[in-house]
Coordinates of C-alpha atoms in Angstrom, one line a residue:
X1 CA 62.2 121.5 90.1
X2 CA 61.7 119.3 86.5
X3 CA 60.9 115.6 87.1
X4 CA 64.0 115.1 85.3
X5 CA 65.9 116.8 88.5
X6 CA 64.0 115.4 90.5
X7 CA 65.5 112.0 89.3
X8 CA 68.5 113.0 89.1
X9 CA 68.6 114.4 92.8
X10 CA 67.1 110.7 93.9
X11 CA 69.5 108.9 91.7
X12 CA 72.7 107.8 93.5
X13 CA 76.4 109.3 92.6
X14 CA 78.2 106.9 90.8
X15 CA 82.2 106.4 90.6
X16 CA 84.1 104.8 87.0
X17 CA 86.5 102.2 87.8
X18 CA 89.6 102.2 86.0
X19 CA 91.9 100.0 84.1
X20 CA 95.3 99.5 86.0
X21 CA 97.1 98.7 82.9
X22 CA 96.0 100.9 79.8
X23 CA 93.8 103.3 82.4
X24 CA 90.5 103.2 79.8
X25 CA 87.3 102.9 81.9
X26 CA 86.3 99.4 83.5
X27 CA 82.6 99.7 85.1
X28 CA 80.6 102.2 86.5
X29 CA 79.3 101.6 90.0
X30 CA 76.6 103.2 92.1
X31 CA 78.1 104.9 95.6
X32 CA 75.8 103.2 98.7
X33 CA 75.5 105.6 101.2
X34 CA 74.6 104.5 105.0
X35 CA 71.0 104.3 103.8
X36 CA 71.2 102.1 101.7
X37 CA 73.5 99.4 103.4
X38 CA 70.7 99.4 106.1
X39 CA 68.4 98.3 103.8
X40 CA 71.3 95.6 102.4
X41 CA 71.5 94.5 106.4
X42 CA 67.8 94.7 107.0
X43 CA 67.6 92.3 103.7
X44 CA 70.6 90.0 104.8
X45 CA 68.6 90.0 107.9
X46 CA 65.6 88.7 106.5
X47 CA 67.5 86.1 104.3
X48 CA 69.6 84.6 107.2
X49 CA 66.2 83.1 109.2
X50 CA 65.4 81.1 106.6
X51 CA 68.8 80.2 105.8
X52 CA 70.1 79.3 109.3
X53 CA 67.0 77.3 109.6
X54 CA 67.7 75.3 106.6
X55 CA 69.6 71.6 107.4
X56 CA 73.5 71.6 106.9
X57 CA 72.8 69.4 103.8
X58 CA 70.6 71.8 102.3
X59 CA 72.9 74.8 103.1
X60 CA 75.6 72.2 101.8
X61 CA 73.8 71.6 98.4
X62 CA 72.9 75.4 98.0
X63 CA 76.7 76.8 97.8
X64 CA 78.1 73.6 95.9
X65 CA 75.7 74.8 93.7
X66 CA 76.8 78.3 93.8
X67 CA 80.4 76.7 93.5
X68 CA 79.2 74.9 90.3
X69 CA 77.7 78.5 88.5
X70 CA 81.3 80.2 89.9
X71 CA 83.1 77.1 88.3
X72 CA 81.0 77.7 84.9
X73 CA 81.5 81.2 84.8
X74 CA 85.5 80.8 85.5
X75 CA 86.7 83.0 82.4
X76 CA 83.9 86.0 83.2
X77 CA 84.9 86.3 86.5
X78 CA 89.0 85.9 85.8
X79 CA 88.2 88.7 83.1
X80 CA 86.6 90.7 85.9
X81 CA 89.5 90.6 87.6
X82 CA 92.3 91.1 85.4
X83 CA 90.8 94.1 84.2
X84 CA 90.2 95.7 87.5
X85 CA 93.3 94.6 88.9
X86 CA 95.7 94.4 85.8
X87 CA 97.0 91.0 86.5
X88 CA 97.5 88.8 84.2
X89 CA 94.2 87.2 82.9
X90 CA 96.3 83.4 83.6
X91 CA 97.0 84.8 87.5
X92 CA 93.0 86.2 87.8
X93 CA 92.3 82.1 86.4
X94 CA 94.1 80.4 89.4
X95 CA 92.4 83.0 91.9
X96 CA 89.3 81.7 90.7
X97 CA 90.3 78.0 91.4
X98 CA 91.6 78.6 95.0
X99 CA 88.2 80.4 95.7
X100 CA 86.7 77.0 94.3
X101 CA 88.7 74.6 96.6
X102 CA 87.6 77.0 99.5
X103 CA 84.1 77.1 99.0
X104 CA 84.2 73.4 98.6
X105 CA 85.8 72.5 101.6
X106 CA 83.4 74.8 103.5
X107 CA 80.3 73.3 102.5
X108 CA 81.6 69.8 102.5
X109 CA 82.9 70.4 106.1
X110 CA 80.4 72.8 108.2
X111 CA 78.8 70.4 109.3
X112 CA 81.3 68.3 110.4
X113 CA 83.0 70.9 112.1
X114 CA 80.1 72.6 113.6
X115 CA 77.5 70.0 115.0
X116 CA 77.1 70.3 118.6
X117 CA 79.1 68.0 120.7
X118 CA 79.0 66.3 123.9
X119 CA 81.5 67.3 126.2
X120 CA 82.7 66.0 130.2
X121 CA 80.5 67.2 132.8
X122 CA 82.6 66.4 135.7
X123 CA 81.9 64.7 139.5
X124 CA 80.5 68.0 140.7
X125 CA 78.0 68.3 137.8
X126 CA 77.5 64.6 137.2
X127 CA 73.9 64.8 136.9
X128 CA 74.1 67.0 133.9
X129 CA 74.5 66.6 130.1
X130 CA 76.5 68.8 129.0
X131 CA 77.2 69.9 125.3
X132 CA 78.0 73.0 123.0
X133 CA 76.1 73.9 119.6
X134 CA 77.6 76.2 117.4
X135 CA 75.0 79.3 116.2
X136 CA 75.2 81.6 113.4
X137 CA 75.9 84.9 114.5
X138 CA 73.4 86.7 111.7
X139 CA 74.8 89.0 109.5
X140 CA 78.2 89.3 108.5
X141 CA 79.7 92.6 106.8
X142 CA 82.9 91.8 105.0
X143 CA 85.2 94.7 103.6
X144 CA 87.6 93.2 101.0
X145 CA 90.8 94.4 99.8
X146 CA 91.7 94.8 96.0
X147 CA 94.7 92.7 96.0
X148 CA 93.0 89.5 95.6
X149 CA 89.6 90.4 95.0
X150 CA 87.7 87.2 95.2
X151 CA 90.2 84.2 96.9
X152 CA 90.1 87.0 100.4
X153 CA 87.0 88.2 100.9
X154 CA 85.9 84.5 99.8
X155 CA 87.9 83.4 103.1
X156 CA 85.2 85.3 105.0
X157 CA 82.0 85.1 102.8
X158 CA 82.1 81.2 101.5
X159 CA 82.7 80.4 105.9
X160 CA 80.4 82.9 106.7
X161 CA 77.5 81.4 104.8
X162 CA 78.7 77.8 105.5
X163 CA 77.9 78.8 108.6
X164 CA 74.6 79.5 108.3
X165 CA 74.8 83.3 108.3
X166 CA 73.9 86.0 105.5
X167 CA 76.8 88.7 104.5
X168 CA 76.8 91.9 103.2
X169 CA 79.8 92.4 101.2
X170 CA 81.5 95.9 100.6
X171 CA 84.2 95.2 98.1
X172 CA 87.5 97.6 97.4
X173 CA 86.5 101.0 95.2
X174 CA 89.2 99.6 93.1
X175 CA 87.6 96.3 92.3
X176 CA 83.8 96.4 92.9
X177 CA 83.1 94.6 89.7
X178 CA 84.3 91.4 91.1
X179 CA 82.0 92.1 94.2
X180 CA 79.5 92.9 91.8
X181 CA 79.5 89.3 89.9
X182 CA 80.2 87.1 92.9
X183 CA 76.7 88.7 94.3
X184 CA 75.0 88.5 90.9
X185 CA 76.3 84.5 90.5
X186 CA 74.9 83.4 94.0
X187 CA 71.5 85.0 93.2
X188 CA 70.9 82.8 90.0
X189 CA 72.5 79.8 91.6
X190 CA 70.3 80.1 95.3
X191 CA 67.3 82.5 93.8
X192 CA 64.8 81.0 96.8
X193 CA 67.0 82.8 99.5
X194 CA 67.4 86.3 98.3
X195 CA 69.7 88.6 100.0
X196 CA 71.6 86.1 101.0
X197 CA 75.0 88.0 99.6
X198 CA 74.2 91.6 99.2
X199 CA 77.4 93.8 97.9
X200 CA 77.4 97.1 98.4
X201 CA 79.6 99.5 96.0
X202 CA 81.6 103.0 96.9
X203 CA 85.0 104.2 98.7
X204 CA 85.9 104.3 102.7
X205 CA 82.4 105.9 103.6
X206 CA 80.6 102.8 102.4
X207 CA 82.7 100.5 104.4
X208 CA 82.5 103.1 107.6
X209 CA 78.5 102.5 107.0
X210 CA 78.8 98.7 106.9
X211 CA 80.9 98.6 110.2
X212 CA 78.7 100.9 111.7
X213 CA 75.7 99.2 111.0
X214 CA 73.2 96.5 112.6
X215 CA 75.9 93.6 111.6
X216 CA 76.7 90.8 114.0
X217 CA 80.4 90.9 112.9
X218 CA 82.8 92.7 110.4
X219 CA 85.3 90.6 108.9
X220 CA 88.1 93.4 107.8
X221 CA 91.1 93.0 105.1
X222 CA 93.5 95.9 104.6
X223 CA 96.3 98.3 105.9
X224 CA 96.6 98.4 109.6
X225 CA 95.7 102.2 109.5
X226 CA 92.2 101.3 107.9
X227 CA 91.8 98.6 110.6
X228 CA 91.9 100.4 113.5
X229 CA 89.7 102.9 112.1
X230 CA 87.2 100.2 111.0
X231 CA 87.5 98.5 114.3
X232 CA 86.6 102.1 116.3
X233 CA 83.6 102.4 114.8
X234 CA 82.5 99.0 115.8
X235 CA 83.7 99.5 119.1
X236 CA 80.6 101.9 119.5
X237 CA 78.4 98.9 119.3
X238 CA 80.4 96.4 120.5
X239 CA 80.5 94.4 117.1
X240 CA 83.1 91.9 116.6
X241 CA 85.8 92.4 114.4
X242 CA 88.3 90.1 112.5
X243 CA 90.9 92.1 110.8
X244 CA 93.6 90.6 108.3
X245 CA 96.3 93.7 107.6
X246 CA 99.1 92.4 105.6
X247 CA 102.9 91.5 106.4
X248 CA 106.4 92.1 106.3
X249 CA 106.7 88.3 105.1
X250 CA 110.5 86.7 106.0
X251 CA 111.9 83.4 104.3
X252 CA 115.0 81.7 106.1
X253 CA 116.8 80.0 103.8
X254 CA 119.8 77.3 105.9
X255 CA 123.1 76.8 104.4
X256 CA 122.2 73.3 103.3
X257 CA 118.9 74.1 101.1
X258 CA 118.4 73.7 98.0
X259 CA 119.0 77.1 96.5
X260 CA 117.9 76.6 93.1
X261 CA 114.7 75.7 94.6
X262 CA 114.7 79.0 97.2
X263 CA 115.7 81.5 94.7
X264 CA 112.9 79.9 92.8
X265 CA 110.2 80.3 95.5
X266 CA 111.6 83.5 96.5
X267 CA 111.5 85.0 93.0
X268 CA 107.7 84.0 92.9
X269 CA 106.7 85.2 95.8
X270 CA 108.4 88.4 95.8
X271 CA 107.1 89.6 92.5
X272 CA 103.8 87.7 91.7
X273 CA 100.9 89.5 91.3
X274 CA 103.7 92.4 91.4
X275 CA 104.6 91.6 94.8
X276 CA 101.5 92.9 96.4
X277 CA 100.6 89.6 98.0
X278 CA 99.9 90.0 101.7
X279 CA 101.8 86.6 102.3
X280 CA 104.3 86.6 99.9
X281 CA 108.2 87.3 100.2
X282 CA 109.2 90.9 101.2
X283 CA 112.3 89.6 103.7
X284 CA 115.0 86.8 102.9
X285 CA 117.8 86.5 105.7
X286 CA 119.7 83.2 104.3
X287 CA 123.0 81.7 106.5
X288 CA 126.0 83.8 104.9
X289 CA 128.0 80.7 103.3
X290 CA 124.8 80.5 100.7
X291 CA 124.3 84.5 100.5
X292 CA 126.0 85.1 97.8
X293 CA 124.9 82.2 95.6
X294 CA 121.4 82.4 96.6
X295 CA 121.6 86.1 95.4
X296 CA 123.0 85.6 92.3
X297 CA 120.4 82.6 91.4
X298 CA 117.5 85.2 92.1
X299 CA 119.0 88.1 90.1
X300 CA 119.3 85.5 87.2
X301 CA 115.9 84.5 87.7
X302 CA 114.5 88.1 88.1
X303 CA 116.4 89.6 85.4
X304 CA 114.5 86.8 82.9
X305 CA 111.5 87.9 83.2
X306 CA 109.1 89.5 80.9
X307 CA 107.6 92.4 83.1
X308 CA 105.7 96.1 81.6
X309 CA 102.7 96.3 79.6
X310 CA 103.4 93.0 77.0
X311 CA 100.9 90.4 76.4
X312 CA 103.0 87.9 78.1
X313 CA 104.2 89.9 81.3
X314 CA 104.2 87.9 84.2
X315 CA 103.1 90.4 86.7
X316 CA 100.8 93.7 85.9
X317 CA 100.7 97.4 87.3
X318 CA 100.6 98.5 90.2
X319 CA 96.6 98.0 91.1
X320 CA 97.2 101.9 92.7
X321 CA 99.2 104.0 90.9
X322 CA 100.3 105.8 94.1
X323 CA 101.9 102.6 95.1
X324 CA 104.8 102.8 93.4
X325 CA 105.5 106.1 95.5
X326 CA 106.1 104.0 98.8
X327 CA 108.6 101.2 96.6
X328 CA 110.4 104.3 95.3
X329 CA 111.0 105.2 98.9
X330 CA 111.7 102.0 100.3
X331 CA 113.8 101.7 97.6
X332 CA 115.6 104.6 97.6
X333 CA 115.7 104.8 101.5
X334 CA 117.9 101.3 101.7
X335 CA 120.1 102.6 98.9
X336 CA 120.5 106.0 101.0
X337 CA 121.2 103.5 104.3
X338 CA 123.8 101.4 102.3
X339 CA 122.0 98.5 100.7
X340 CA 123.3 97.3 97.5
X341 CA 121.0 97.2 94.2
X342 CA 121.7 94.2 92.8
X343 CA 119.1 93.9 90.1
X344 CA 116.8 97.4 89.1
X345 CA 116.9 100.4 91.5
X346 CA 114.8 103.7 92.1
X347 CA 114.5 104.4 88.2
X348 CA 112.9 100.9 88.1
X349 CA 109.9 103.0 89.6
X350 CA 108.8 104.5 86.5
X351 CA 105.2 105.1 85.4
X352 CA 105.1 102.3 83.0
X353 CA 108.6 99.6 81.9
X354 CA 108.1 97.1 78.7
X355 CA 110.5 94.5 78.4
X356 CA 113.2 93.7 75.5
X357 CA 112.7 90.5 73.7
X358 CA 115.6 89.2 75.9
X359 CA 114.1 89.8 79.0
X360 CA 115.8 92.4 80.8
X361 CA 113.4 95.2 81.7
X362 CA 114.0 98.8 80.3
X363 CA 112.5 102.1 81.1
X364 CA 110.2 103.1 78.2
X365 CA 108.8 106.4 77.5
X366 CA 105.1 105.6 77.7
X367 CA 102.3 108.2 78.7
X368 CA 101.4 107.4 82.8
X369 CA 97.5 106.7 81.9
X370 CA 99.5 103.2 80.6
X371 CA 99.9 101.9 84.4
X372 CA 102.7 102.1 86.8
X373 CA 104.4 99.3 86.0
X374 CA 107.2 98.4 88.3
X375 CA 110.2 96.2 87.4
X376 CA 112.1 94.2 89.7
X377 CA 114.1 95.2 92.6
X378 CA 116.8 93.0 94.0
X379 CA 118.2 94.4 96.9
X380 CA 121.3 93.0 99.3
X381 CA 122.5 94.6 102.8
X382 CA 119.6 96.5 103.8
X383 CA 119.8 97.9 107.0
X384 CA 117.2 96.5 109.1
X385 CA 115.9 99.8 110.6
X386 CA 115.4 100.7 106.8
X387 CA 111.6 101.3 105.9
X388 CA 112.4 98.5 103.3
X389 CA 112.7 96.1 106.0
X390 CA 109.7 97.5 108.6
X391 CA 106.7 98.3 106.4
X392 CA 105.1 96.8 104.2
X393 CA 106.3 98.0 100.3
X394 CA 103.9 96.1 98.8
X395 CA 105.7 95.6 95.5
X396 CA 108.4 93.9 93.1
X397 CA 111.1 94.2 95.6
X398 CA 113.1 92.1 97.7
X399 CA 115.6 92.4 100.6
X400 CA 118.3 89.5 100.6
X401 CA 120.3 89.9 103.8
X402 CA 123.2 87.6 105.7
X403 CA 122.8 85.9 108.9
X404 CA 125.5 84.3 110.8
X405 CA 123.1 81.7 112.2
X406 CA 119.6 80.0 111.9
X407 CA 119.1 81.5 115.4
X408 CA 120.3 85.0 114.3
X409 CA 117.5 84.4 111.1
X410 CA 114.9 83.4 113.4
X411 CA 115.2 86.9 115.9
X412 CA 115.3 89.0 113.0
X413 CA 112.3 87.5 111.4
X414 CA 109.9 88.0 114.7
X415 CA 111.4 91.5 115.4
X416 CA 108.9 92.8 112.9
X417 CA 105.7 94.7 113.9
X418 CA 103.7 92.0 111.7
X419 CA 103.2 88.1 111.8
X420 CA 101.6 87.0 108.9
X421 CA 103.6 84.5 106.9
X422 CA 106.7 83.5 106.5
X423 CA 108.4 80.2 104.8
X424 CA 111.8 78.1 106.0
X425 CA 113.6 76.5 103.1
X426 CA 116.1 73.6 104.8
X427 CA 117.6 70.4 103.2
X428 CA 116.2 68.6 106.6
X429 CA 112.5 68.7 106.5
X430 CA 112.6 68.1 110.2
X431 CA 115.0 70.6 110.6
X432 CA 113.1 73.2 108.5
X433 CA 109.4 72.4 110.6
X434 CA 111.7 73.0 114.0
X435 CA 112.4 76.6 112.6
X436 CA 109.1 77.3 111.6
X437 CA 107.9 76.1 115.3
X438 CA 110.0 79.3 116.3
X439 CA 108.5 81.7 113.9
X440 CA 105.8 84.1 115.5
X441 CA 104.1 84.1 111.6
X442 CA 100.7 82.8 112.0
X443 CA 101.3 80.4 108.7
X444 CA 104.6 79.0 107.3
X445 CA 105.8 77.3 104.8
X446 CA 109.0 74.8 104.5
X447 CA 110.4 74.6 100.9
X448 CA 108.0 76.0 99.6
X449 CA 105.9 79.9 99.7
X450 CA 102.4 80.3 100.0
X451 CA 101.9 76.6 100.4
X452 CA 99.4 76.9 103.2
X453 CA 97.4 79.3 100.7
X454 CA 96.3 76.5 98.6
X455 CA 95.1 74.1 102.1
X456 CA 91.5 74.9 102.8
X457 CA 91.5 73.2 106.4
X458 CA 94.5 75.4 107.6
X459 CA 93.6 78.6 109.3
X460 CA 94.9 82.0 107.9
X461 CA 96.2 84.8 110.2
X462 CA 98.8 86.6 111.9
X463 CA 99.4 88.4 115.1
X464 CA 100.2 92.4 116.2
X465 CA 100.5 94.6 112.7
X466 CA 98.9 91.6 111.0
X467 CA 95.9 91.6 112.6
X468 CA 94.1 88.8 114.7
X469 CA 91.5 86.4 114.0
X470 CA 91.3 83.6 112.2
X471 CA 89.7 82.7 108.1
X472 CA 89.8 79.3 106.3
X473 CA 89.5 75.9 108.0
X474 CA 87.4 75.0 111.1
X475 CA 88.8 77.8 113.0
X476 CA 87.6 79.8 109.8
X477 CA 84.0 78.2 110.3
X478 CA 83.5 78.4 114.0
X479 CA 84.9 82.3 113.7
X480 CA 81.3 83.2 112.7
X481 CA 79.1 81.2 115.0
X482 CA 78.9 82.1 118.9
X483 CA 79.3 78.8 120.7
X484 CA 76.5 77.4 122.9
X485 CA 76.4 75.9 126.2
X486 CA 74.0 73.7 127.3
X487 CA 73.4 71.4 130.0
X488 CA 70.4 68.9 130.6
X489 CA 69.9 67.7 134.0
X490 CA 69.7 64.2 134.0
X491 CA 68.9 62.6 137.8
X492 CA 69.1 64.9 141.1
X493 CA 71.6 65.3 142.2
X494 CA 72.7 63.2 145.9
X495 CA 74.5 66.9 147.4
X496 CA 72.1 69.5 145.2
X497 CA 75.0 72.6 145.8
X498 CA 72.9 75.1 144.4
X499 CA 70.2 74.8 146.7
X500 CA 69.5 76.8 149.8
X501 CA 68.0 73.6 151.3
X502 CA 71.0 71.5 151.6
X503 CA 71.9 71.4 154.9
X504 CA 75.2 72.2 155.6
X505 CA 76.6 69.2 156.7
X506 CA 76.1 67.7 153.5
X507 CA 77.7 70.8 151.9
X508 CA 80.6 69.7 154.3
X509 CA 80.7 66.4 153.3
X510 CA 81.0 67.1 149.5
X511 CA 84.0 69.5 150.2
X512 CA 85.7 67.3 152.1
X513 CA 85.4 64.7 149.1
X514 CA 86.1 67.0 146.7
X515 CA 89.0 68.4 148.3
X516 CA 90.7 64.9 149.1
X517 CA 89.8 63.8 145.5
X518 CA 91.8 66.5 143.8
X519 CA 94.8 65.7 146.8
X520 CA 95.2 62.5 145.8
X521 CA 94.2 62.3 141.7

């Protein structure tokens, strides 16, 4: 064998990332194999002693510096995105943004949420201090999905480092780039603690290496499927796992909203970032007396918009082509079930739409390698066994169904399989918080979507299909620390119960307190 095979046999395959939208070649990315994410977790592993060692404010100052280079580097990293995702560049900007506000709040706030605190001993344990410190768990591996490349995994990463931990980072095959940068930017910005954010590049088998590995915890984003594979191979070990797997999100709109407002919100969340928004709108059961208004405000606000491969689309392709397969069954399924199309239908499934100058989207003959570009689906009626109303689509579509009551809205949005998000629009803000008290969603909005999205301090997660666990606020923090306990004995203690040298008449004598104490407290 030639040196020259030789190198090439040593080299690493490598995999070509693909633009969504015109399908021309994006980045060319190495494929880690289980090799080499050990060495990215032996490195992490390294890096995290001298990080978790570090004061909060120095950990604090580090990632507001990182923060700042992210902040500076806003338009390479929202170009990163667009291309790998196809979103529009405007859409890649404020995904940037939200990351920002995140990573601020958790370096402003670790400390504050994570200090160790003094906590009630009690009468039988009077004689002891008692308190609980929160400790970073290590090394965190975080597989990231390819919706929103940098504001999800950021939910994990930015907390996970806040808390004093190192993370290796295995982004989706369909958006490594992103992972790539985010790395690359910390580096520069912290260059004392190398390894501190090590991402690791290829399909399923990479992130199969990562869960399998000598992490402390996985933090997981994608399908339920992929979850529970994920999560069996860190069963072996015994490795935590948080796991965020989408939703079948519902908005109740009352008969007294605001509907402008409503069809508004529910346009936005149906179909931005071409409806495949985890939290967005896929379900909208509104009291019948406004049905019929609230659909025709949608349609009219659908039907404007400027959708297909234009400069000024509001939404981009489908981020995987093969997506559009399962909203042209969902699709045609609830049209096959008796839903009514009342803007687009299955044709609206095309490889690739452009849009007339006045709006309204047409079918246009261009090649596929252009990007699957779906328009948007309005549906009414959809029966609610209909795939269109269980699983996830995942696209431009919406289901707008009738409800005879608030109550009626409220049991058909927690008879879904997933509890991710959901939103409540209600003239009576009181009103509209009393239905989202009912709502087994993990995060809800009233009059408005996604409001909770933009609120670093409020936890993000759902329940069953959705996954468990809990990103983002102090719950987000504490989700990668392993709390403490500790007790300091103060004085001896008059009755010492856990000695064998108590006689047992003063064991009888602190029962007999103990037990009339808690008769008569």
């Amino acid at each position: 064998m030639t040196r020259t095979d030789q190198d090439a046999a040593t080299r690493p395959a490598t995999f070509t990332v693909h633009s969504p939208a015109t399908g021309d070649p994006v980045g060319e990315h190495p494929v880690h194999g289980p090799q080499d994410v050990a060495r990215a977790v032996e490195r992490a592993r390294t890096a995290t002693a001298g990080w978790a060692a570090l004061s909060a404010a120095h950990r604090r100052a580090h990632l507001l510096r990182w923060k700042r280079a992210l902040a500076s580097s806003l338009d390479a990293v929202a170009e990163t995105i667009a291309a790998e995702t196809g979103k529009p560049r405007g859409d890649a900007a404020l995904e940037v943004i939200l990351t920002l506000e995140h990573l601020n709040w958790a370096a402003r706030n670790a400390d504050r949420v994570l200090r160790g605190r003094r906590v009630r001993s009690g009468l039988p344990a009077a004689g002891q201090r008692a308190s609980v410190v929160h400790r970073p768990l290590g090394v965190i591996g975080v597989i990231g999905p390819w919706n929103y490349p940098l504001y999800t995994p950021m939910g994990s990463i930015g907390y996970a480092l806040a808390a004093g931990n190192a993370v290796v980072f295995k982004p989706s095959e369909h958006t490594p780039g992103t992972g790539v940068l985010l790395a690359e930017l910390l580096a520069s910005a912290v260059p004392e603690h190398a390894g501190l954010l090590t991402t690791v590049t290829g399909t399923g088998a990479t992130g199969e290496a990562l869960a399998g590995s000598d992490v402390d915890k996985v933090a997981f984003t994608g399908s339920p499927g992929t979850a529970r594979k994920v999560m069996a191979v860190c069963a072996r070990s015994l490795t935590p796992f948080l796991a965020e797997c989408g939703g079948k999100d519902a908005t109740i709109v009352t008969a007294d909203a605001d509907l402008d407002a409503a069809a508004d919100a529910v346009v936005w969340g149906a179909l931005s970032n071409a409806g495949q928004t985890c939290a967005g709108v896929e379900r909208v059961y509104v009291v019948r007396e406004a049905h019929a208004p609230l659909c025709r405000k949608v349609v009219e606000r659908a039907r404007a918009l400027r959708v297909g491969p234009v400069p000024d689309a509001v939404y981009g392709p489908m981020t995987m082509p093969a997506q559009a397969a399962v909203v042209r069954r969902h699709v045609e399924q609830a049209l096959a079930g008796g839903a009514r199309a009342l803007l687009g239908d299955a044709t609206s499934m095309s490889t690739s739409t452009s849009t007339e100058a006045s709006g309204t989207s047409r079918t246009s003959g261009a090649s596929a390698t252009s990007g699957a570009f779906v328009a948007p689906v309005v549906l009414a009626d959809v029966p609610e066994d209909s795939p269109a109303m269980t699983e996830e689509t995942f696209g431009p579509v919406v289901a707008i169904n009738a409800v005879t009551s608030v109550d009626e809205a409220v049991r058909r949005a927690n008879a879904s399989p997933y509890a991710l998000a959901a939103s409540v629009f209600c003239h009576d803000r009181r009103a509209g918080a009393a239905i989202a008290a009912r709502l087994r969603a993990g995060a809800v909005s009233v009059n408005s979507v996604l409001g909770f999205a933009a609120v670093p301090a409020l936890p993000f997660g759902g329940s069953g299909e959705s996954g468990f666990g809990r990103i983002h606020g102090a719950d987000g923090l504490r989700a990668f620390t392993a709390p403490q306990s500790v007790t300091v004995q103060r004085f001896t203690p008059p009755v010492n119960l856990t000695s064998f040298s108590t006689p047992a008449a003063a064991r009888a004598r602190a029962v007999a307190v103990a037990r009339w104490l808690h008769r008569h407290r």
